[in-house]
Amino acid sequence: MSTDGTSGLSTITPANLPEAASFEQLGYSGAVLRGIGEAGYERPLEVQTACAQPAMDGRDLVVRSKTGSGKTLAFAAPILSVLDYSARAPQALVLAPTRELALQVHGEFEKIAGHTGLKSVPVYGGTGFGRQLDALRTGVQLVVGTPGRVLDHYARGTLRLDDVRIFVLDEADEMLSAGFYEDIIQVFDALRALEQVLLFSATLPHNIAKMINRYMEEPINVDLSTDRVDVERIENVVYRLTDPEGTRQQLLVAVLESEDPGAAIVFCNTKSDTEAVTAYLTRRGFDAVLLNSNLAQTARERVMGRMKEGKHRLLVATDIAARGIDISFLPCVINYEPPFDVQLYIHRTGRTGRVDRKGRAITLLSAADDVEMRKISAQYNLKVTEEETPTREETLKMLSARRIRELKERLVHDPVIPDEFRTIAQDIIADGDAERIVALLVDHYLAEAAHEPQPEPRSEGHGHPSGRRRRRRR
Ligand code: ADP
Ligand code: MG
């Protein structure tokens, strides 16, 4: 690796990126290399190669690299290679915008730290202080957290920041946006021994210049295929709301029926939309779960955990709640509507087709959304495929076929139906109101199915089953 602390190289791009065929060549510590080997990572990804040496040399870094490109390991491995494990005060602080992401990033550190002797703690809100306090009291070298809770602990005197040398902002553009900016400045001002700042994001932070002047010293820019939608891996698709009477929710159901993705995140622009959409889908028998910041912490963790294990099919989320989340094998992302901010398209679509997998990014468009979508496709030079929207009749047919298939599956599992129900069924069929009565029964059946506790899936294993599977009652 040609970069060192004195070379003055200020930008690393794919053009001048040194080749690295193995993790050993990156100069990580022996303990970290063993951890990486055990985690099953075979070869370093581009951003990991680019960051390794400058990060371990103590340089400040501004890193732009697309979602799913392995940024977490790109800072975790160098940091774990240089920590002083005999000390028991935090030397490195990593901040992320959401609790889930803080947990995920902390998990990535732990995954490769098994041989280092690392003591660390995730510090985030929405949960009791107890466990975090215990860990902080016994002493840690690394803290990964969200800004609010970190500042809470700092204010209470339960978290010492005096020895923090390395400060990482993951999803830096989000961290430097209005919602977090004040908090981040407070943290910076508390870090009196700060030597190194590392910023990671897929898109360029807007107010980065101010930050650099104030807190960073001759940072190296690591600029890897930034601000681009990966057209190789991600297919960009739109469906139009063609029926003038139709609603966006009906369009979503039409798309879900026709695409039948094994799993997907449905992104909404507002919390209230995530709630309405989840309720609408659940009512129609889709296995959809909600993720937004109104949920209690334990509920959010449960939802994320189950989604990652492939036990839910649809996650309906706001942008901020799903930021940086890594769900392996996610084949599809659906934009319930185009995002408010063009850059969010990258963050959303980056959730699918991660590392070396293909993905599909679907956007639902009303006539009024055309301008927004054109802006996005112009900005990122997208080739957008327009799929034909199934008609209302076609959608209802698919929906109905699915329900019947599921009910028939139930028959296989509950073959013995008491006589009296059969008699009732015969009388219903013969009744003039048969259609309405059966419709009512189906509605109640779906409502009940939506609220019953999730049985454990029978087949274990990673990833999401391909579509057309729903939980059923035992
Ligand atoms: P980003 O932060 O850039 O969005 P992540 O750090 O979340 O990306 O990593 C995306 C996925 O890639 C994770 O599942 C991670 O475990 C995996 N990954 C990271 N480094 C490697 C590697 N060298 N080889 C294979 N997979 C990797
Ligand atoms: Mg990340």
XYZ file of C-alpha atoms and ligand atoms in Angstrom:
502
model
C 0.000 0.000 0.000
C 1.569 3.234 -1.099
C -0.311 5.601 1.143
C 1.384 6.610 4.362
C 1.030 9.408 6.825
C 3.366 11.681 4.930
C 2.710 10.971 1.290
C 0.276 13.866 0.983
C -2.017 11.803 -1.191
C -5.366 13.437 -0.681
C -7.780 11.388 -2.764
C -8.054 7.653 -3.177
C -10.218 6.565 -6.104
C -10.576 3.248 -7.903
C -7.957 4.569 -10.354
C -5.158 4.819 -7.809
C -6.368 2.150 -5.439
C -3.640 -0.360 -4.651
C -4.465 -3.975 -5.415
C -4.988 -6.161 -2.391
C -5.624 -9.827 -2.923
C -5.721 -10.723 0.737
C -6.504 -9.261 4.144
C -2.928 -10.082 5.240
C -1.607 -7.470 2.812
C -3.647 -4.730 4.478
C -1.540 -4.722 7.639
C -4.304 -5.507 10.141
C -3.112 -7.000 13.441
C -2.732 -10.771 13.751
C -5.656 -11.002 16.155
C -7.917 -9.120 13.769
C -6.834 -11.276 10.832
C -7.757 -14.389 12.767
C -11.145 -12.884 13.596
C -11.767 -11.979 9.956
C -10.851 -15.497 8.891
C -13.267 -17.005 11.386
C -16.013 -14.628 10.292
C -15.680 -16.184 6.860
C -14.610 -13.099 4.903
C -12.268 -14.246 2.171
C -11.062 -11.164 0.362
C -11.073 -7.485 1.266
C -13.595 -5.309 -0.540
C -12.471 -2.096 -2.269
C -13.327 0.284 0.549
C -11.534 -1.941 3.061
C -8.383 -1.939 0.944
C -8.543 1.805 0.493
C -9.019 2.660 4.164
C -6.757 0.155 5.917
C -3.374 1.837 5.896
C -4.410 5.480 6.200
C -6.801 4.596 9.012
C -4.107 2.722 10.934
C -1.688 5.598 10.258
C -4.049 7.866 12.156
C -5.149 9.906 9.160
C -8.519 11.626 9.017
C -10.751 10.100 6.342
C -13.817 11.182 4.412
C -15.076 7.993 2.812
C -17.776 7.761 0.196
C -18.638 4.274 -0.894
C -21.946 2.849 -1.945
C -24.332 1.077 0.373
C -23.545 -2.549 0.973
C -19.895 -2.132 -0.016
C -18.468 -3.145 3.369
C -17.812 0.183 5.062
C -18.296 -1.173 8.575
C -15.371 -3.575 8.354
C -13.367 -0.816 6.630
C -13.296 1.107 9.923
C -13.763 -1.728 12.403
C -10.690 -3.737 11.370
C -8.186 -0.832 11.458
C -9.573 0.425 14.778
C -9.356 -3.028 16.347
C -5.800 -3.287 15.022
C -4.611 -0.183 16.875
C -6.516 -0.130 20.205
C -4.593 -0.449 23.454
C -6.284 -3.408 25.120
C -4.545 -2.925 28.454
C -6.380 0.361 29.018
C -9.940 0.433 30.320
C -11.246 3.791 29.131
C -12.918 4.329 25.740
C -10.369 5.125 23.042
C -12.687 4.852 20.089
C -16.237 6.145 19.702
C -18.485 5.207 16.793
C -21.811 6.994 16.313
C -24.679 5.911 14.084
C -28.103 7.475 13.513
C -30.333 4.662 14.782
C -30.254 2.123 17.564
C -30.543 -0.771 15.133
C -27.574 0.448 13.178
C -25.532 1.022 16.336
C -26.300 -2.567 17.337
C -25.454 -3.883 13.893
C -22.143 -1.990 13.776
C -21.291 -3.110 17.286
C -22.045 -6.666 16.189
C -19.636 -6.355 13.271
C -16.849 -5.268 15.671
C -17.573 -8.185 17.962
C -17.680 -10.617 15.086
C -13.991 -10.058 14.316
C -12.729 -9.088 17.785
C -12.727 -12.539 19.370
C -8.928 -12.721 19.631
C -8.206 -9.097 20.535
C -9.387 -8.952 24.154
C -11.806 -6.159 23.251
C -14.177 -4.820 25.866
C -16.942 -2.805 24.260
C -20.531 -1.729 24.710
C -23.371 -0.546 22.496
C -24.914 2.585 23.987
C -28.331 3.572 22.706
C -31.640 4.922 23.952
C -35.032 3.358 24.397
C -33.735 0.773 26.805
C -32.687 0.819 30.450
C -29.348 2.182 31.557
C -28.512 -0.880 33.662
C -26.588 -3.130 31.304
C -24.835 -0.221 29.652
C -23.810 1.150 33.048
C -22.437 -2.202 34.165
C -20.297 -2.465 31.044
C -19.095 1.120 31.303
C -18.204 0.617 34.954
C -16.071 -2.440 34.289
C -14.259 -0.521 31.562
C -14.372 -0.640 27.776
C -12.036 0.405 24.971
C -14.784 0.947 22.415
C -18.223 2.530 22.505
C -20.673 2.259 19.603
C -23.830 4.287 20.046
C -26.398 6.845 19.114
C -25.680 10.517 19.884
C -28.510 11.128 22.360
C -27.727 8.292 24.732
C -23.970 8.852 24.498
C -24.469 12.462 25.547
C -26.795 11.307 28.342
C -24.138 9.048 29.787
C -21.539 11.753 29.346
C -23.677 14.304 31.181
C -24.260 11.852 34.045
C -20.557 11.224 34.285
C -20.999 7.538 33.513
C -19.121 7.699 30.210
C -15.618 9.142 30.079
C -14.711 10.652 26.751
C -11.342 12.084 27.830
C -9.306 9.307 26.242
C -11.202 8.937 22.974
C -8.642 9.248 20.182
C -10.692 7.926 17.294
C -14.144 9.177 16.374
C -16.229 7.582 13.614
C -19.454 8.898 12.143
C -21.228 6.160 10.243
C -23.881 7.379 7.790
C -22.104 10.715 8.092
C -24.516 12.674 5.915
C -27.385 11.743 8.217
C -25.264 12.476 11.299
C -24.381 15.947 10.037
C -27.953 16.773 9.026
C -30.134 19.108 11.047
C -31.559 16.408 13.314
C -28.187 15.423 14.748
C -25.868 18.334 14.049
C -26.059 19.993 17.475
C -25.495 16.704 19.256
C -22.509 15.857 17.112
C -20.901 19.233 17.779
C -21.396 18.638 21.509
C -19.679 15.287 21.232
C -16.797 16.771 19.246
C -16.339 19.424 21.919
C -16.213 16.770 24.630
C -13.466 14.793 22.869
C -10.415 16.547 24.257
C -7.880 13.907 23.238
C -9.285 13.478 19.740
C -6.659 12.577 17.137
C -8.556 11.022 14.292
C -11.949 11.532 12.625
C -13.416 9.031 10.182
C -16.558 9.854 8.184
C -18.366 7.138 6.223
C -21.345 7.481 3.940
C -22.767 6.546 0.552
C -23.589 10.134 -0.307
C -21.753 13.372 0.239
C -22.556 15.163 3.484
C -23.879 18.618 2.678
C -22.108 20.599 5.344
C -18.888 18.671 5.311
C -16.631 21.679 4.624
C -17.439 23.349 7.918
C -16.785 20.117 9.755
C -13.455 19.581 8.034
C -12.197 23.072 8.811
C -13.135 22.815 12.428
C -12.355 19.266 13.433
C -10.321 17.500 10.767
C -6.778 17.823 9.573
C -5.876 17.287 5.925
C -8.328 14.448 5.536
C -7.860 11.878 2.826
C -10.853 11.549 0.541
C -11.707 8.002 -0.269
C -14.040 8.294 -3.205
C -15.342 5.007 -4.539
C -18.133 4.930 -7.079
C -20.064 7.399 -5.026
C -23.431 8.954 -5.601
C -24.305 6.322 -8.112
C -26.983 3.740 -8.279
C -25.307 0.491 -9.103
C -26.869 -0.174 -12.500
C -25.037 -3.471 -12.836
C -26.704 -4.990 -9.814
C -29.908 -3.046 -9.431
C -32.784 -3.022 -11.874
C -34.823 0.144 -11.593
C -38.482 -0.435 -12.289
C -41.595 1.742 -12.146
C -45.270 0.902 -11.986
C -47.820 3.569 -12.776
C -51.086 4.244 -11.068
C -53.138 3.824 -14.234
C -56.602 3.581 -12.736
C -57.822 7.143 -12.089
C -60.079 5.852 -9.304
C -57.384 3.629 -7.807
C -55.343 4.354 -4.717
C -51.636 3.990 -4.153
C -52.359 1.221 -1.665
C -54.212 -0.743 -4.340
C -51.284 -0.210 -6.678
C -48.933 -1.572 -4.018
C -51.026 -4.722 -3.685
C -51.099 -5.081 -7.468
C -47.305 -4.822 -7.578
C -46.830 -7.271 -4.717
C -49.141 -9.772 -6.401
C -47.509 -9.443 -9.774
C -43.866 -9.282 -8.603
C -44.289 -11.681 -5.698
C -40.912 -10.850 -4.128
C -39.625 -13.318 -1.544
C -38.933 -10.367 0.739
C -38.897 -6.606 0.401
C -38.666 -3.332 2.232
C -41.462 -0.915 1.397
C -40.193 2.626 1.928
C -42.666 5.376 2.804
C -41.960 9.071 3.140
C -43.839 9.509 6.399
C -44.445 7.587 9.589
C -48.193 7.829 9.148
C -47.900 6.234 5.691
C -45.881 3.333 7.122
C -48.668 2.743 9.624
C -51.486 2.993 7.098
C -49.685 0.773 4.573
C -48.840 -1.901 7.145
C -52.451 -1.997 8.310
C -53.734 -2.159 4.724
C -51.416 -5.011 3.756
C -52.003 -6.972 6.937
C -55.748 -6.721 6.470
C -55.262 -8.302 3.047
C -53.261 -11.179 4.410
C -49.718 -10.013 3.614
C -47.022 -10.717 6.164
C -46.038 -7.067 6.667
C -44.326 -5.525 9.693
C -43.786 -1.919 10.617
C -40.496 -0.175 11.381
C -40.546 3.465 12.365
C -39.262 5.524 15.256
C -42.601 5.442 17.103
C -42.031 1.794 17.960
C -40.584 0.904 21.329
C -36.981 -0.193 21.215
C -37.658 -3.837 22.013
C -40.257 -3.989 19.248
C -37.807 -2.486 16.755
C -35.133 -4.991 17.664
C -37.575 -7.858 17.385
C -38.804 -6.691 13.992
C -35.274 -6.242 12.638
C -34.117 -9.543 14.034
C -37.000 -11.451 12.498
C -36.640 -9.655 9.191
C -32.930 -10.485 9.051
C -33.680 -14.119 9.776
C -36.119 -14.191 6.889
C -39.140 -14.726 9.117
C -41.097 -11.746 7.816
C -41.730 -11.026 4.218
C -42.389 -7.291 4.069
C -40.839 -4.540 6.159
C -42.634 -1.200 5.868
C -40.204 1.487 6.971
C -39.291 5.154 6.983
C -35.961 6.198 5.528
C -34.337 6.994 8.810
C -35.444 3.816 10.562
C -33.952 1.632 7.824
C -30.748 3.607 7.258
C -27.649 1.417 6.906
C -29.502 -1.738 7.841
C -27.975 -4.813 6.259
C -30.485 -7.506 5.412
C -28.615 -10.095 3.433
C -30.256 -11.466 0.326
C -32.982 -8.825 0.171
C -34.151 -9.202 -3.421
C -36.380 -6.174 -3.648
C -36.970 -2.625 -2.455
C -40.250 -0.838 -3.103
C -40.646 2.932 -3.034
C -44.249 3.509 -2.051
C -43.585 6.885 -3.575
C -40.393 8.583 -4.781
C -38.366 9.909 -1.832
C -38.496 13.624 -0.940
C -34.764 13.925 -1.404
C -33.128 12.598 -4.555
C -30.156 11.207 -2.590
C -32.422 9.011 -0.516
C -33.031 6.938 -3.644
C -29.459 5.667 -3.327
C -29.852 4.775 0.318
C -33.137 3.011 -0.331
C -32.066 1.042 -3.376
C -28.783 0.198 -1.673
C -30.720 -2.081 0.653
C -31.177 -4.534 -2.202
C -28.582 -6.250 -4.371
C -25.935 -6.037 -1.678
C -22.271 -6.948 -2.270
C -22.586 -9.342 -5.188
C -26.273 -9.972 -5.533
C -28.798 -8.616 -7.974
C -31.724 -6.603 -6.752
C -34.842 -4.896 -7.961
C -35.808 -1.342 -7.014
C -39.472 -0.664 -7.703
C -41.083 2.760 -7.531
C -44.818 3.409 -7.529
C -45.729 6.475 -9.532
C -48.809 8.620 -9.704
C -48.965 11.161 -12.526
C -47.822 13.825 -10.073
C -44.667 11.853 -9.187
C -43.288 11.928 -12.725
C -41.249 15.058 -12.206
C -39.612 13.613 -9.088
C -38.781 10.321 -10.793
C -37.334 12.099 -13.827
C -35.087 14.109 -11.513
C -33.865 10.923 -9.870
C -33.220 9.065 -13.108
C -31.459 12.068 -14.634
C -29.287 12.584 -11.559
C -28.117 8.971 -11.473
C -28.350 8.200 -15.163
C -30.747 5.336 -14.590
C -32.190 3.036 -17.136
C -35.733 2.761 -15.849
C -37.953 -0.084 -17.003
C -41.663 0.523 -16.971
C -43.704 -2.527 -16.106
C -47.340 -2.839 -17.025
C -49.609 -2.390 -14.023
C -52.031 -5.271 -13.603
C -55.649 -4.168 -13.771
C -57.811 -4.178 -10.675
C -59.527 -7.356 -11.915
C -56.214 -9.123 -12.509
C -54.968 -8.111 -9.079
C -58.112 -9.296 -7.355
C -57.885 -12.604 -9.223
C -54.300 -13.110 -8.031
C -55.208 -12.082 -4.503
C -58.146 -14.439 -4.501
C -56.154 -17.346 -5.939
C -53.597 -16.857 -3.191
C -56.196 -16.850 -0.421
C -57.817 -19.981 -1.768
C -54.452 -21.694 -2.065
C -53.715 -20.834 1.553
C -57.069 -22.030 2.773
C -56.547 -25.290 0.912
C -53.155 -25.651 2.556
C -54.945 -25.302 5.867
C -57.266 -28.120 4.867
C -54.249 -30.367 4.516
C -53.136 -29.462 8.021
C -56.558 -29.497 9.692
C -58.255 -32.256 7.702
C -60.881 -33.080 10.299
C -63.609 -30.450 10.294
C -66.508 -31.138 12.658
C -69.832 -32.091 11.026
C -71.741 -29.112 12.332
C -69.432 -26.735 10.407
C -69.962 -28.667 7.227
C -73.709 -28.353 7.667
C -73.357 -24.612 8.243
C -71.192 -24.380 5.127
C -73.782 -26.165 2.998
C -76.508 -23.861 4.246
C -74.394 -20.791 3.611
C -73.718 -21.905 0.049
C -77.447 -22.362 -0.497
C -78.304 -19.010 1.057
C -79.092 -15.956 -1.047
C -76.477 -13.964 0.867
C -73.788 -16.607 0.370
C -71.312 -14.283 -1.308
C -71.449 -11.635 1.404
C -71.314 -14.182 4.205
C -68.239 -15.884 2.795
C -66.583 -12.502 2.203
C -67.179 -11.681 5.856
C -65.667 -14.987 6.935
C -62.577 -14.455 4.782
C -62.141 -10.964 6.216
C -62.358 -12.316 9.768
C -60.010 -15.138 8.944
C -57.392 -12.709 7.617
C -57.798 -10.318 10.535
C -57.282 -13.172 12.949
C -54.317 -14.561 11.023
C -52.711 -11.123 11.197
C -52.921 -10.962 14.966
C -52.008 -14.455 15.947
C -48.510 -14.986 17.321
C -45.882 -16.065 14.824
C -45.209 -19.774 14.943
C -41.585 -20.739 14.463
C -40.905 -21.593 10.850
C -40.456 -25.245 10.072
C -37.558 -24.917 7.694
C -34.541 -23.170 9.114
C -31.770 -21.622 7.155
C -30.663 -18.300 5.862
C -32.361 -15.842 3.669
C -35.910 -15.457 2.613
C -38.018 -18.154 1.140
C -39.276 -17.220 -2.273
C -42.741 -15.726 -2.083
C -46.107 -17.324 -1.616
C -45.549 -18.492 1.903
C -47.486 -17.354 4.849
C -47.532 -18.367 8.414
C -50.381 -20.600 9.259
C -51.928 -21.786 12.430
C -50.738 -25.011 13.961
P -22.139 -0.586 4.088
O -21.903 -0.038 5.462
O -21.126 -0.118 3.084
O -23.550 -0.396 3.621
P -21.849 -3.126 5.427
O -20.645 -2.793 6.219
O -23.157 -3.101 6.138
O -21.943 -2.179 4.145
O -21.580 -4.538 4.725
C -22.499 -5.129 3.845
C -22.388 -6.642 3.923
O -21.142 -7.082 3.391
C -22.426 -7.175 5.341
O -23.312 -8.279 5.383
C -21.013 -7.610 5.632
O -20.965 -8.657 6.561
C -20.536 -8.018 4.249
N -19.060 -7.906 4.066
C -18.257 -6.969 4.565
N -16.976 -7.173 4.179
C -16.972 -8.276 3.410
C -15.943 -9.006 2.705
N -14.671 -8.613 2.723
N -16.313 -10.100 2.011
C -17.617 -10.487 1.980
N -18.624 -9.854 2.618
C -18.325 -8.759 3.331
Mg -22.957 1.048 6.793
